[in-house]
Amino acid sequence: MQAFLHQLLSGIATGGIYASLALALVMIHQATHHINFAQGELAMFATYIAWTLVQAGVPYWAAFVLTLVFAFALGVFLQNVVLRPVQNAPFFSVVIVFIGLLVIFNSLAGWIFTYTVKTFPSPFPIRAWYGSNYLSPHEVGMTAVTLVVLVLVFAFFRFTNLGLAMRGAAQNPAASRLVGISVGRMLALGAGLAGAIGAVAGIMAAPILYLEPNMMSGILLYGLAGAVLGGIDNPWGAALGGVMVGVLENLAGAYVVGTELKLSVALLVIIFVLLFKPSGLFGRSIVVRV
Amino acid sequence: MSAILAIAKLDAAYGETKVLSQVDLSIEEGGITALLGANGAGKTTLLRAICNMMVKVRGEISFMGTRIDGRATESIARLGIGHVPDGRGTFSHLSVEENLRLGAYTRRDRKGVADDFERVYTYFPRLRERHLQQAGTLSGGEQQMLAIARALMMRPKLLLLDEPSFGLAPVIVQEIFRILGAINRDEKMSMLLVEQNANLALDLADHAYLIETGEIVMGGEAAVISGNPSVRRAYLGY
Amino acid sequence: MLGIMAALALAVALPFVVSGYRVFQFTMVLDYAIAVFGANILTGYNGQIALGNGAFYAIGAYTVAILMTHAGMPYWATIPIAAGTCFVAGFLFGLPALRLEGPYLALTTFALAVATPQLLKYHGIESWTGGVQGILFDKPDAPAGVPLNSDQFLYLFCLFVTVIMFVLGANLLRGRTGRAIIAIRDNPTAAAGMGIDTSLYKSLTFGVSALFTGVAGALGAIVTQFVSPDSFTLFLSISFIVGVVIGGVATVSGAFFGALFVEFVPNYADQISKAAPWAIYGALLIAFMYAMPTGVVGLLRLIVRRIDPQWAIRKDAGKQ
């Protein structure tokens, strides 16, 4: 029972990471109807920036904030410079551009920071009071940080006019322009936010996974599985889906398929959900009258 | 009275397909101008051209004395042109209230916005009843009301209305037109009303233009237009 | 036609004029050309954006390696089996994929590509696959009495298979089936309206694409005499897509340009940095999408048309 509880809680902790990435993916998908296959690599690259800052002696939380700013700026930049020119191009072209970005950031990280695996610090003390038999202090802290981020993002979209305008621009760009919303700016803002959320996932995952250029490929897969499971048109469903995938992955890894085949759990989740409930568990199915 | 919107020698095209040619039109401040024409004559395109939306435009468009042709759609909206588009432009996953909040997105006067919620709910009491309902689940008439209310939240100086009667039951259409008349009377808000239903439009409007295959063929006071024998035959059905 | 004969003559003569390692590289070009063609049939001609063909390449390669080492089969006999296995695997994967439009298919196949190395390492099948170590086997020699060294022989063998695959593929695309495949890409609703069983054709196209990719994987294994899980990463799948984009989406001959690019550019770029080839791939992917979405073949066609505006018309007339 104790072992089971441990696996369950630890699944929730890693699930928070997947939830963050799933949320980032869904935000982009809602606004552009595309899947940003480079989202994981952007997060990985941002994590290297955090690592560089920490190495240079910047205090951890300052480095954390600076990295989020960097990731936000990177997201805005890529949206405005790389993605905007292809926004009316065929679907295939946009997929290729995202794949191109994935490849570029992966190799850029290898080029600049080498492929040597690096350790990454955790801001949470090894023997903190909030550690327990079930979760390490880092896992507890990581869960808290991702939870705070998710709540902040939720509040932003729910309660601010800017968040509302972003939702509006994603849903109906033409009508948004007619009420004076600059859709291009909202897309850039969304890409920036997604980048920053991804960076949080990267920074929180790095102490566990260690830092290397391919660090995020697995997490991206779990994030995709979470997004599909929760419903790719529902950010909160996707976040919940991410947590569920984390739990599922941990339990399956411990009791069913073994740690070796964990990634296949994500693949299977994706295939099964798309086969039997393509809108996901919490996908919207509202009736639109015309 | 002076013109709030003046259009001169306007051409508009979707890609290579030319839809409007050499359109001249002006809208009197405080009045309702109707734009009549058959399906495909270019009515919707003219409204889109004013807002620089989806069409390629050549010619002059001036709003309250400033040239607006070539500006971005959102900046034209910010100048004070409210566009109730073809298809109503409902944000269907958002609530009625959120739709209205989006209408007021560019405004910074909190007090004024709060007053305007009251104002549009007074015009459209049905929207107040349904303010928490998801907009996509409203009936067609309610969505049309929402679209007008959303545009009103911008406090526009000119309202462009694209076939507000489209697809609605006659009793709803009458209600909407009555409210549009009231808004124009109470607030002196200028309107450009695009309609296929010429009878209705000419009753409400003080001026009217007739558009055929992309060209303005007639324009003048609504009473004069509705008295014209060929208009009566072709558009009014008697 | 004349052009194809000349290219073929050149290809046959090649192993006798270049050195051993170059022969190996050109063998790999042929191999990649088949894989790129396979990816193009699905993505370019049928419009199903698939990012996971590396998985089928891996199945083809492992089929050969396992049959040669465990069943003692001769290398040439394993290729049809690899082809059949991959066709079935592709068809089966294509069945659920049918219901997946655009982003979902790309997403699912992407997930397949990411998960492939881990699946291959699974210890339950380790006695067959060799686990993390993979399988190493012997290099096939030229048959007795044939005066060729083994590199030259393998090259010619691959050339033979390549010619067969391209003749088959080009004929498939030119015929009734090909028109159905393309119609589904251009307008699925209209295609269904014309009586095309779109689901069947989409699954079949998936199978055919996997078959081509599997044959390429089989040849690749024979040429390198080695398979291991970490050779079949997401990046292998991406390199096929790179080949498709660089060569030209929905072109047959583009596969060779794409393959030349995929084989040789990393060799030169490697000298800058280990990461450089992929950085260049990525930059070129994006650059091609902006500037030349029709790839090298599109560019060549454009040049030919500039020089001789009547060319396309004559070519079409010749087909009648």
mmCIF file of N, CA and C in Angstrom, chain A residues 29 33 35 37 81-83 85-86 91-93 95-97 99-104 106-107 110-111 115 214 217-218 220-221 224 228 232 257 259-264 267 270-271 274-275 278, chain C residues 43 49 51 93 95-96 99-100 102-104 106-108 110-112 114-115 118-119 121-124 234-235 238 241 244-245 249 272-276 278-279 281-283 285-286 289-290 293:
data_model
loop_
_atom_site.group_PDB
_atom_site.id
_atom_site.type_symbol
_atom_site.label_atom_id
_atom_site.label_comp_id
_atom_site.label_asym_id
_atom_site.label_seq_id
_atom_site.Cartn_x
_atom_site.Cartn_y
_atom_site.Cartn_z
ATOM 1 N N HIS A 29 -2.411 25.315 -29.965
ATOM 2 C CA HIS A 29 -3.333 24.636 -30.865
ATOM 3 C C HIS A 29 -4.649 25.385 -30.985
ATOM 4 N N HIS A 33 -4.504 26.102 -34.519
ATOM 5 C CA HIS A 33 -4.861 24.767 -35.008
ATOM 6 C C HIS A 33 -3.652 23.962 -35.455
ATOM 7 N N ILE A 35 0.035 21.875 -33.988
ATOM 8 C CA ILE A 35 0.725 21.353 -32.825
ATOM 9 C C ILE A 35 2.175 21.792 -32.906
ATOM 10 N N PHE A 37 5.435 21.063 -32.433
ATOM 11 C CA PHE A 37 6.314 19.944 -32.122
ATOM 12 C C PHE A 37 7.634 20.416 -31.515
ATOM 13 N N VAL A 81 8.449 36.173 -36.278
ATOM 14 C CA VAL A 81 9.435 36.148 -37.351
ATOM 15 C C VAL A 81 9.350 34.870 -38.182
ATOM 16 N N VAL A 82 9.172 33.732 -37.505
ATOM 17 C CA VAL A 82 9.233 32.463 -38.237
ATOM 18 C C VAL A 82 7.843 31.972 -38.639
ATOM 19 N N LEU A 83 6.885 32.068 -37.738
ATOM 20 C CA LEU A 83 5.588 31.444 -38.007
ATOM 21 C C LEU A 83 4.607 32.351 -38.741
ATOM 22 N N PRO A 85 4.985 34.363 -41.266
ATOM 23 C CA PRO A 85 4.996 34.290 -42.733
ATOM 24 C C PRO A 85 4.286 33.055 -43.301
ATOM 25 N N VAL A 86 4.162 31.984 -42.516
ATOM 26 C CA VAL A 86 3.506 30.786 -43.060
ATOM 27 C C VAL A 86 2.090 30.601 -42.519
ATOM 28 N N PHE A 91 -1.232 23.326 -44.544
ATOM 29 C CA PHE A 91 -0.993 22.669 -43.269
ATOM 30 C C PHE A 91 0.400 22.029 -43.206
ATOM 31 N N PHE A 92 0.732 21.304 -44.278
ATOM 32 C CA PHE A 92 2.004 20.593 -44.329
ATOM 33 C C PHE A 92 3.184 21.536 -44.070
ATOM 34 N N SER A 93 3.151 22.717 -44.701
ATOM 35 C CA SER A 93 4.273 23.651 -44.556
ATOM 36 C C SER A 93 4.482 24.032 -43.100
ATOM 37 N N VAL A 95 3.622 22.311 -40.386
ATOM 38 C CA VAL A 95 4.183 21.162 -39.665
ATOM 39 C C VAL A 95 5.688 21.104 -39.887
ATOM 40 N N ILE A 96 6.088 21.294 -41.136
ATOM 41 C CA ILE A 96 7.514 21.225 -41.466
ATOM 42 C C ILE A 96 8.294 22.327 -40.758
ATOM 43 N N VAL A 97 7.710 23.519 -40.696
ATOM 44 C CA VAL A 97 8.397 24.619 -40.018
ATOM 45 C C VAL A 97 8.589 24.282 -38.533
ATOM 46 N N ILE A 99 8.787 21.263 -37.253
ATOM 47 C CA ILE A 99 9.817 20.219 -37.196
ATOM 48 C C ILE A 99 11.197 20.849 -37.381
ATOM 49 N N GLY A 100 11.265 21.826 -38.299
ATOM 50 C CA GLY A 100 12.520 22.535 -38.512
ATOM 51 C C GLY A 100 13.002 23.201 -37.231
ATOM 52 N N LEU A 101 12.082 23.824 -36.509
ATOM 53 C CA LEU A 101 12.453 24.493 -35.258
ATOM 54 C C LEU A 101 12.925 23.480 -34.222
ATOM 55 N N LEU A 102 12.231 22.341 -34.167
ATOM 56 C CA LEU A 102 12.623 21.275 -33.240
ATOM 57 C C LEU A 102 14.085 20.899 -33.476
ATOM 58 N N VAL A 103 14.382 20.645 -34.745
ATOM 59 C CA VAL A 103 15.719 20.204 -35.121
ATOM 60 C C VAL A 103 16.751 21.287 -34.813
ATOM 61 N N ILE A 104 16.397 22.538 -35.125
ATOM 62 C CA ILE A 104 17.338 23.638 -34.925
ATOM 63 C C ILE A 104 17.670 23.810 -33.440
ATOM 64 N N ASN A 106 17.310 21.679 -30.985
ATOM 65 C CA ASN A 106 18.000 20.506 -30.468
ATOM 66 C C ASN A 106 19.488 20.586 -30.801
ATOM 67 N N SER A 107 19.790 20.901 -32.068
ATOM 68 C CA SER A 107 21.196 20.897 -32.452
ATOM 69 C C SER A 107 21.921 22.128 -31.917
ATOM 70 N N GLY A 110 23.017 21.297 -28.515
ATOM 71 C CA GLY A 110 24.171 20.410 -28.564
ATOM 72 C C GLY A 110 25.435 21.175 -28.946
ATOM 73 N N TRP A 111 25.272 22.088 -29.880
ATOM 74 C CA TRP A 111 26.387 22.874 -30.394
ATOM 75 C C TRP A 111 26.949 23.782 -29.297
ATOM 76 N N TYR A 115 26.875 17.775 -25.786
ATOM 77 C CA TYR A 115 25.895 16.719 -25.492
ATOM 78 C C TYR A 115 26.136 16.065 -24.140
ATOM 79 N N ASN A 214 18.352 16.068 -25.502
ATOM 80 C CA ASN A 214 17.156 15.277 -25.783
ATOM 81 C C ASN A 214 16.256 15.098 -24.566
ATOM 82 N N SER A 217 12.265 15.243 -25.083
ATOM 83 C CA SER A 217 11.509 14.528 -26.117
ATOM 84 C C SER A 217 10.470 13.610 -25.486
ATOM 85 N N GLY A 218 10.850 12.931 -24.418
ATOM 86 C CA GLY A 218 9.891 12.079 -23.728
ATOM 87 C C GLY A 218 8.773 12.895 -23.101
ATOM 88 N N LEU A 220 7.673 15.770 -23.992
ATOM 89 C CA LEU A 220 6.779 16.258 -25.041
ATOM 90 C C LEU A 220 5.752 15.185 -25.388
ATOM 91 N N LEU A 221 6.233 13.951 -25.474
ATOM 92 C CA LEU A 221 5.322 12.849 -25.810
ATOM 93 C C LEU A 221 4.239 12.693 -24.742
ATOM 94 N N LEU A 224 1.852 15.550 -25.059
ATOM 95 C CA LEU A 224 0.915 15.330 -26.164
ATOM 96 C C LEU A 224 -0.175 14.361 -25.741
ATOM 97 N N VAL A 228 -4.152 15.150 -25.571
ATOM 98 C CA VAL A 228 -5.136 14.361 -26.306
ATOM 99 C C VAL A 228 -6.133 13.727 -25.341
ATOM 100 N N ILE A 232 -7.984 18.314 -26.725
ATOM 101 C CA ILE A 232 -7.012 19.269 -27.244
ATOM 102 C C ILE A 232 -7.622 20.662 -27.401
ATOM 103 N N VAL A 257 4.064 -2.641 -17.235
ATOM 104 C CA VAL A 257 4.988 -2.841 -18.353
ATOM 105 C C VAL A 257 6.457 -2.721 -17.958
ATOM 106 N N THR A 259 9.675 -0.157 -16.285
ATOM 107 C CA THR A 259 10.135 1.180 -16.623
ATOM 108 C C THR A 259 10.609 1.281 -18.071
ATOM 109 N N GLU A 260 10.988 0.142 -18.638
ATOM 110 C CA GLU A 260 11.540 0.179 -19.996
ATOM 111 C C GLU A 260 10.556 0.680 -21.036
ATOM 112 N N LEU A 261 9.286 0.383 -20.839
ATOM 113 C CA LEU A 261 8.306 0.659 -21.885
ATOM 114 C C LEU A 261 7.401 1.834 -21.567
ATOM 115 N N LYS A 262 7.850 2.684 -20.634
ATOM 116 C CA LYS A 262 6.978 3.780 -20.217
ATOM 117 C C LYS A 262 6.514 4.671 -21.366
ATOM 118 N N LEU A 263 7.436 4.957 -22.297
ATOM 119 C CA LEU A 263 7.064 5.848 -23.397
ATOM 120 C C LEU A 263 5.928 5.267 -24.232
ATOM 121 N N SER A 264 5.928 3.933 -24.322
ATOM 122 C CA SER A 264 4.879 3.300 -25.120
ATOM 123 C C SER A 264 3.517 3.503 -24.488
ATOM 124 N N LEU A 267 2.235 6.500 -26.094
ATOM 125 C CA LEU A 267 1.814 6.186 -27.461
ATOM 126 C C LEU A 267 0.455 5.500 -27.459
ATOM 127 N N ILE A 270 -2.394 7.835 -26.620
ATOM 128 C CA ILE A 270 -2.756 8.660 -27.778
ATOM 129 C C ILE A 270 -3.616 7.862 -28.748
ATOM 130 N N ILE A 271 -3.168 6.651 -29.085
ATOM 131 C CA ILE A 271 -3.894 5.863 -30.079
ATOM 132 C C ILE A 271 -5.294 5.516 -29.570
ATOM 133 N N LEU A 274 -7.665 8.611 -29.371
ATOM 134 C CA LEU A 274 -8.073 9.093 -30.681
ATOM 135 C C LEU A 274 -9.010 8.116 -31.368
ATOM 136 N N LEU A 275 -8.852 6.841 -31.053
ATOM 137 C CA LEU A 275 -9.737 5.843 -31.655
ATOM 138 C C LEU A 275 -11.128 5.894 -31.053
ATOM 139 N N PRO A 278 -12.145 10.755 -29.651
ATOM 140 C CA PRO A 278 -11.201 11.719 -30.241
ATOM 141 C C PRO A 278 -11.273 13.103 -29.604
ATOM 142 N N THR C 43 2.834 11.165 -47.703
ATOM 143 C CA THR C 43 2.703 12.567 -47.322
ATOM 144 C C THR C 43 2.459 13.470 -48.525
ATOM 145 N N ILE C 49 0.013 13.514 -43.436
ATOM 146 C CA ILE C 49 1.309 13.961 -42.936
ATOM 147 C C ILE C 49 1.816 13.011 -41.873
ATOM 148 N N LEU C 51 4.962 11.464 -39.710
ATOM 149 C CA LEU C 51 6.303 11.813 -39.221
ATOM 150 C C LEU C 51 7.009 10.600 -38.626
ATOM 151 N N PHE C 93 -1.393 -0.017 -38.850
ATOM 152 C CA PHE C 93 -1.261 1.284 -38.197
ATOM 153 C C PHE C 93 -2.139 2.309 -38.909
ATOM 154 N N LEU C 95 -5.040 1.788 -40.196
ATOM 155 C CA LEU C 95 -6.475 1.634 -39.902
ATOM 156 C C LEU C 95 -6.970 2.634 -38.865
ATOM 157 N N PRO C 96 -6.363 2.670 -37.666
ATOM 158 C CA PRO C 96 -6.802 3.720 -36.735
ATOM 159 C C PRO C 96 -6.466 5.114 -37.237
ATOM 160 N N ARG C 99 -8.973 7.617 -39.051
ATOM 161 C CA ARG C 99 -9.931 8.517 -38.413
ATOM 162 C C ARG C 99 -9.257 9.809 -37.995
ATOM 163 N N LEU C 100 -7.951 9.844 -38.168
ATOM 164 C CA LEU C 100 -7.217 10.998 -37.668
ATOM 165 C C LEU C 100 -6.908 11.953 -38.801
ATOM 166 N N GLY C 102 -5.387 15.559 -40.309
ATOM 167 C CA GLY C 102 -4.255 16.478 -40.160
ATOM 168 C C GLY C 102 -3.426 16.383 -38.896
ATOM 169 N N PRO C 103 -3.681 17.245 -37.915
ATOM 170 C CA PRO C 103 -2.762 17.338 -36.781
ATOM 171 C C PRO C 103 -2.688 16.045 -35.973
ATOM 172 N N TYR C 104 -3.810 15.308 -35.919
ATOM 173 C CA TYR C 104 -3.808 14.105 -35.103
ATOM 174 C C TYR C 104 -2.919 13.017 -35.697
ATOM 175 N N ALA C 106 -0.323 13.532 -37.687
ATOM 176 C CA ALA C 106 1.050 13.986 -37.495
ATOM 177 C C ALA C 106 1.486 13.696 -36.059
ATOM 178 N N LEU C 107 0.583 13.977 -35.125
ATOM 179 C CA LEU C 107 0.874 13.783 -33.700
ATOM 180 C C LEU C 107 1.112 12.298 -33.377
ATOM 181 N N THR C 108 0.227 11.428 -33.879
ATOM 182 C CA THR C 108 0.337 10.005 -33.563
ATOM 183 C C THR C 108 1.606 9.403 -34.154
ATOM 184 N N PHE C 110 4.257 11.009 -34.959
ATOM 185 C CA PHE C 110 5.376 11.618 -34.228
ATOM 186 C C PHE C 110 5.632 10.827 -32.943
ATOM 187 N N ALA C 111 4.550 10.492 -32.242
ATOM 188 C CA ALA C 111 4.672 9.718 -31.012
ATOM 189 C C ALA C 111 5.282 8.345 -31.310
ATOM 190 N N LEU C 112 4.867 7.742 -32.414
ATOM 191 C CA LEU C 112 5.423 6.445 -32.811
ATOM 192 C C LEU C 112 6.936 6.551 -32.997
ATOM 193 N N VAL C 114 8.984 8.734 -31.712
ATOM 194 C CA VAL C 114 9.697 8.973 -30.448
ATOM 195 C C VAL C 114 9.807 7.676 -29.643
ATOM 196 N N ALA C 115 8.747 6.849 -29.698
ATOM 197 C CA ALA C 115 8.717 5.648 -28.861
ATOM 198 C C ALA C 115 9.490 4.476 -29.467
ATOM 199 N N GLN C 118 12.701 2.873 -27.789
ATOM 200 C CA GLN C 118 12.392 2.213 -26.527
ATOM 201 C C GLN C 118 11.704 0.865 -26.746
ATOM 202 N N LEU C 119 10.809 0.830 -27.716
ATOM 203 C CA LEU C 119 10.132 -0.432 -28.030
ATOM 204 C C LEU C 119 11.146 -1.482 -28.478
ATOM 205 N N LYS C 121 14.178 -1.744 -27.587
ATOM 206 C CA LYS C 121 15.054 -2.168 -26.492
ATOM 207 C C LYS C 121 14.349 -3.119 -25.531
ATOM 208 N N TYR C 122 13.059 -3.282 -25.670
ATOM 209 C CA TYR C 122 12.261 -4.043 -24.705
ATOM 210 C C TYR C 122 12.869 -5.413 -24.444
ATOM 211 N N HIS C 123 13.055 -5.730 -23.151
ATOM 212 C CA HIS C 123 13.807 -6.962 -22.846
ATOM 213 C C HIS C 123 13.029 -8.231 -23.179
ATOM 214 N N GLY C 124 11.689 -8.131 -23.266
ATOM 215 C CA GLY C 124 10.892 -9.298 -23.623
ATOM 216 C C GLY C 124 11.224 -9.862 -24.991
ATOM 217 N N LEU C 234 13.678 9.471 -33.655
ATOM 218 C CA LEU C 234 12.834 10.459 -34.316
ATOM 219 C C LEU C 234 13.582 11.130 -35.469
ATOM 220 N N PHE C 235 14.884 11.319 -35.275
ATOM 221 C CA PHE C 235 15.642 12.061 -36.269
ATOM 222 C C PHE C 235 15.763 11.313 -37.595
ATOM 223 N N ILE C 238 12.638 12.160 -39.307
ATOM 224 C CA ILE C 238 12.695 13.543 -39.781
ATOM 225 C C ILE C 238 13.572 13.643 -41.028
ATOM 226 N N ILE C 241 11.614 13.092 -44.027
ATOM 227 C CA ILE C 241 10.794 14.265 -44.345
ATOM 228 C C ILE C 241 11.671 15.353 -44.976
ATOM 229 N N VAL C 244 12.016 14.498 -48.502
ATOM 230 C CA VAL C 244 10.796 14.797 -49.259
ATOM 231 C C VAL C 244 10.738 16.291 -49.588
ATOM 232 N N VAL C 245 10.978 17.114 -48.579
ATOM 233 C CA VAL C 245 10.843 18.562 -48.758
ATOM 234 C C VAL C 245 11.908 19.105 -49.699
ATOM 235 N N VAL C 249 7.956 17.809 -52.857
ATOM 236 C CA VAL C 249 6.764 17.101 -52.413
ATOM 237 C C VAL C 249 5.985 16.610 -53.640
ATOM 238 N N ILE C 272 32.129 20.921 -39.220
ATOM 239 C CA ILE C 272 31.966 22.134 -38.420
ATOM 240 C C ILE C 272 31.686 21.754 -36.968
ATOM 241 N N SER C 273 30.699 20.884 -36.789
ATOM 242 C CA SER C 273 30.319 20.461 -35.448
ATOM 243 C C SER C 273 29.431 19.250 -35.584
ATOM 244 N N LYS C 274 29.366 18.461 -34.537
ATOM 245 C CA LYS C 274 28.512 17.284 -34.552
ATOM 246 C C LYS C 274 27.051 17.696 -34.731
ATOM 247 N N ALA C 275 26.732 18.892 -34.216
ATOM 248 C CA ALA C 275 25.351 19.346 -34.264
ATOM 249 C C ALA C 275 25.026 20.047 -35.568
ATOM 250 N N ALA C 276 26.054 20.455 -36.325
ATOM 251 C CA ALA C 276 25.831 21.308 -37.489
ATOM 252 C C ALA C 276 24.895 20.715 -38.536
ATOM 253 N N TRP C 278 22.313 18.918 -38.377
ATOM 254 C CA TRP C 278 20.898 19.052 -38.044
ATOM 255 C C TRP C 278 20.479 20.504 -37.998
ATOM 256 N N ALA C 279 21.376 21.368 -37.571
ATOM 257 C CA ALA C 279 21.051 22.793 -37.609
ATOM 258 C C ALA C 279 20.805 23.214 -39.056
ATOM 259 N N TYR C 281 19.922 21.176 -41.560
ATOM 260 C CA TYR C 281 18.651 20.564 -41.963
ATOM 261 C C TYR C 281 17.482 21.451 -41.563
ATOM 262 N N GLY C 282 17.482 21.832 -40.286
ATOM 263 C CA GLY C 282 16.357 22.608 -39.752
ATOM 264 C C GLY C 282 16.196 23.918 -40.493
ATOM 265 N N ALA C 283 17.323 24.629 -40.664
ATOM 266 C CA ALA C 283 17.265 25.919 -41.342
ATOM 267 C C ALA C 283 16.770 25.745 -42.772
ATOM 268 N N LEU C 285 14.920 23.267 -43.961
ATOM 269 C CA LEU C 285 13.494 22.893 -43.965
ATOM 270 C C LEU C 285 12.640 24.144 -43.998
ATOM 271 N N ILE C 286 12.965 25.075 -43.093
ATOM 272 C CA ILE C 286 12.168 26.292 -42.996
ATOM 273 C C ILE C 286 12.360 27.156 -44.241
ATOM 274 N N MET C 289 10.400 25.864 -47.136
ATOM 275 C CA MET C 289 8.966 26.101 -47.011
ATOM 276 C C MET C 289 8.607 27.536 -47.375
ATOM 277 N N TYR C 290 9.508 28.466 -47.071
ATOM 278 C CA TYR C 290 9.259 29.867 -47.429
ATOM 279 C C TYR C 290 9.435 30.086 -48.921
ATOM 280 N N PRO C 293 8.654 25.805 -51.884
ATOM 281 C CA PRO C 293 7.878 24.684 -51.326
ATOM 282 C C PRO C 293 7.822 23.487 -52.256
#
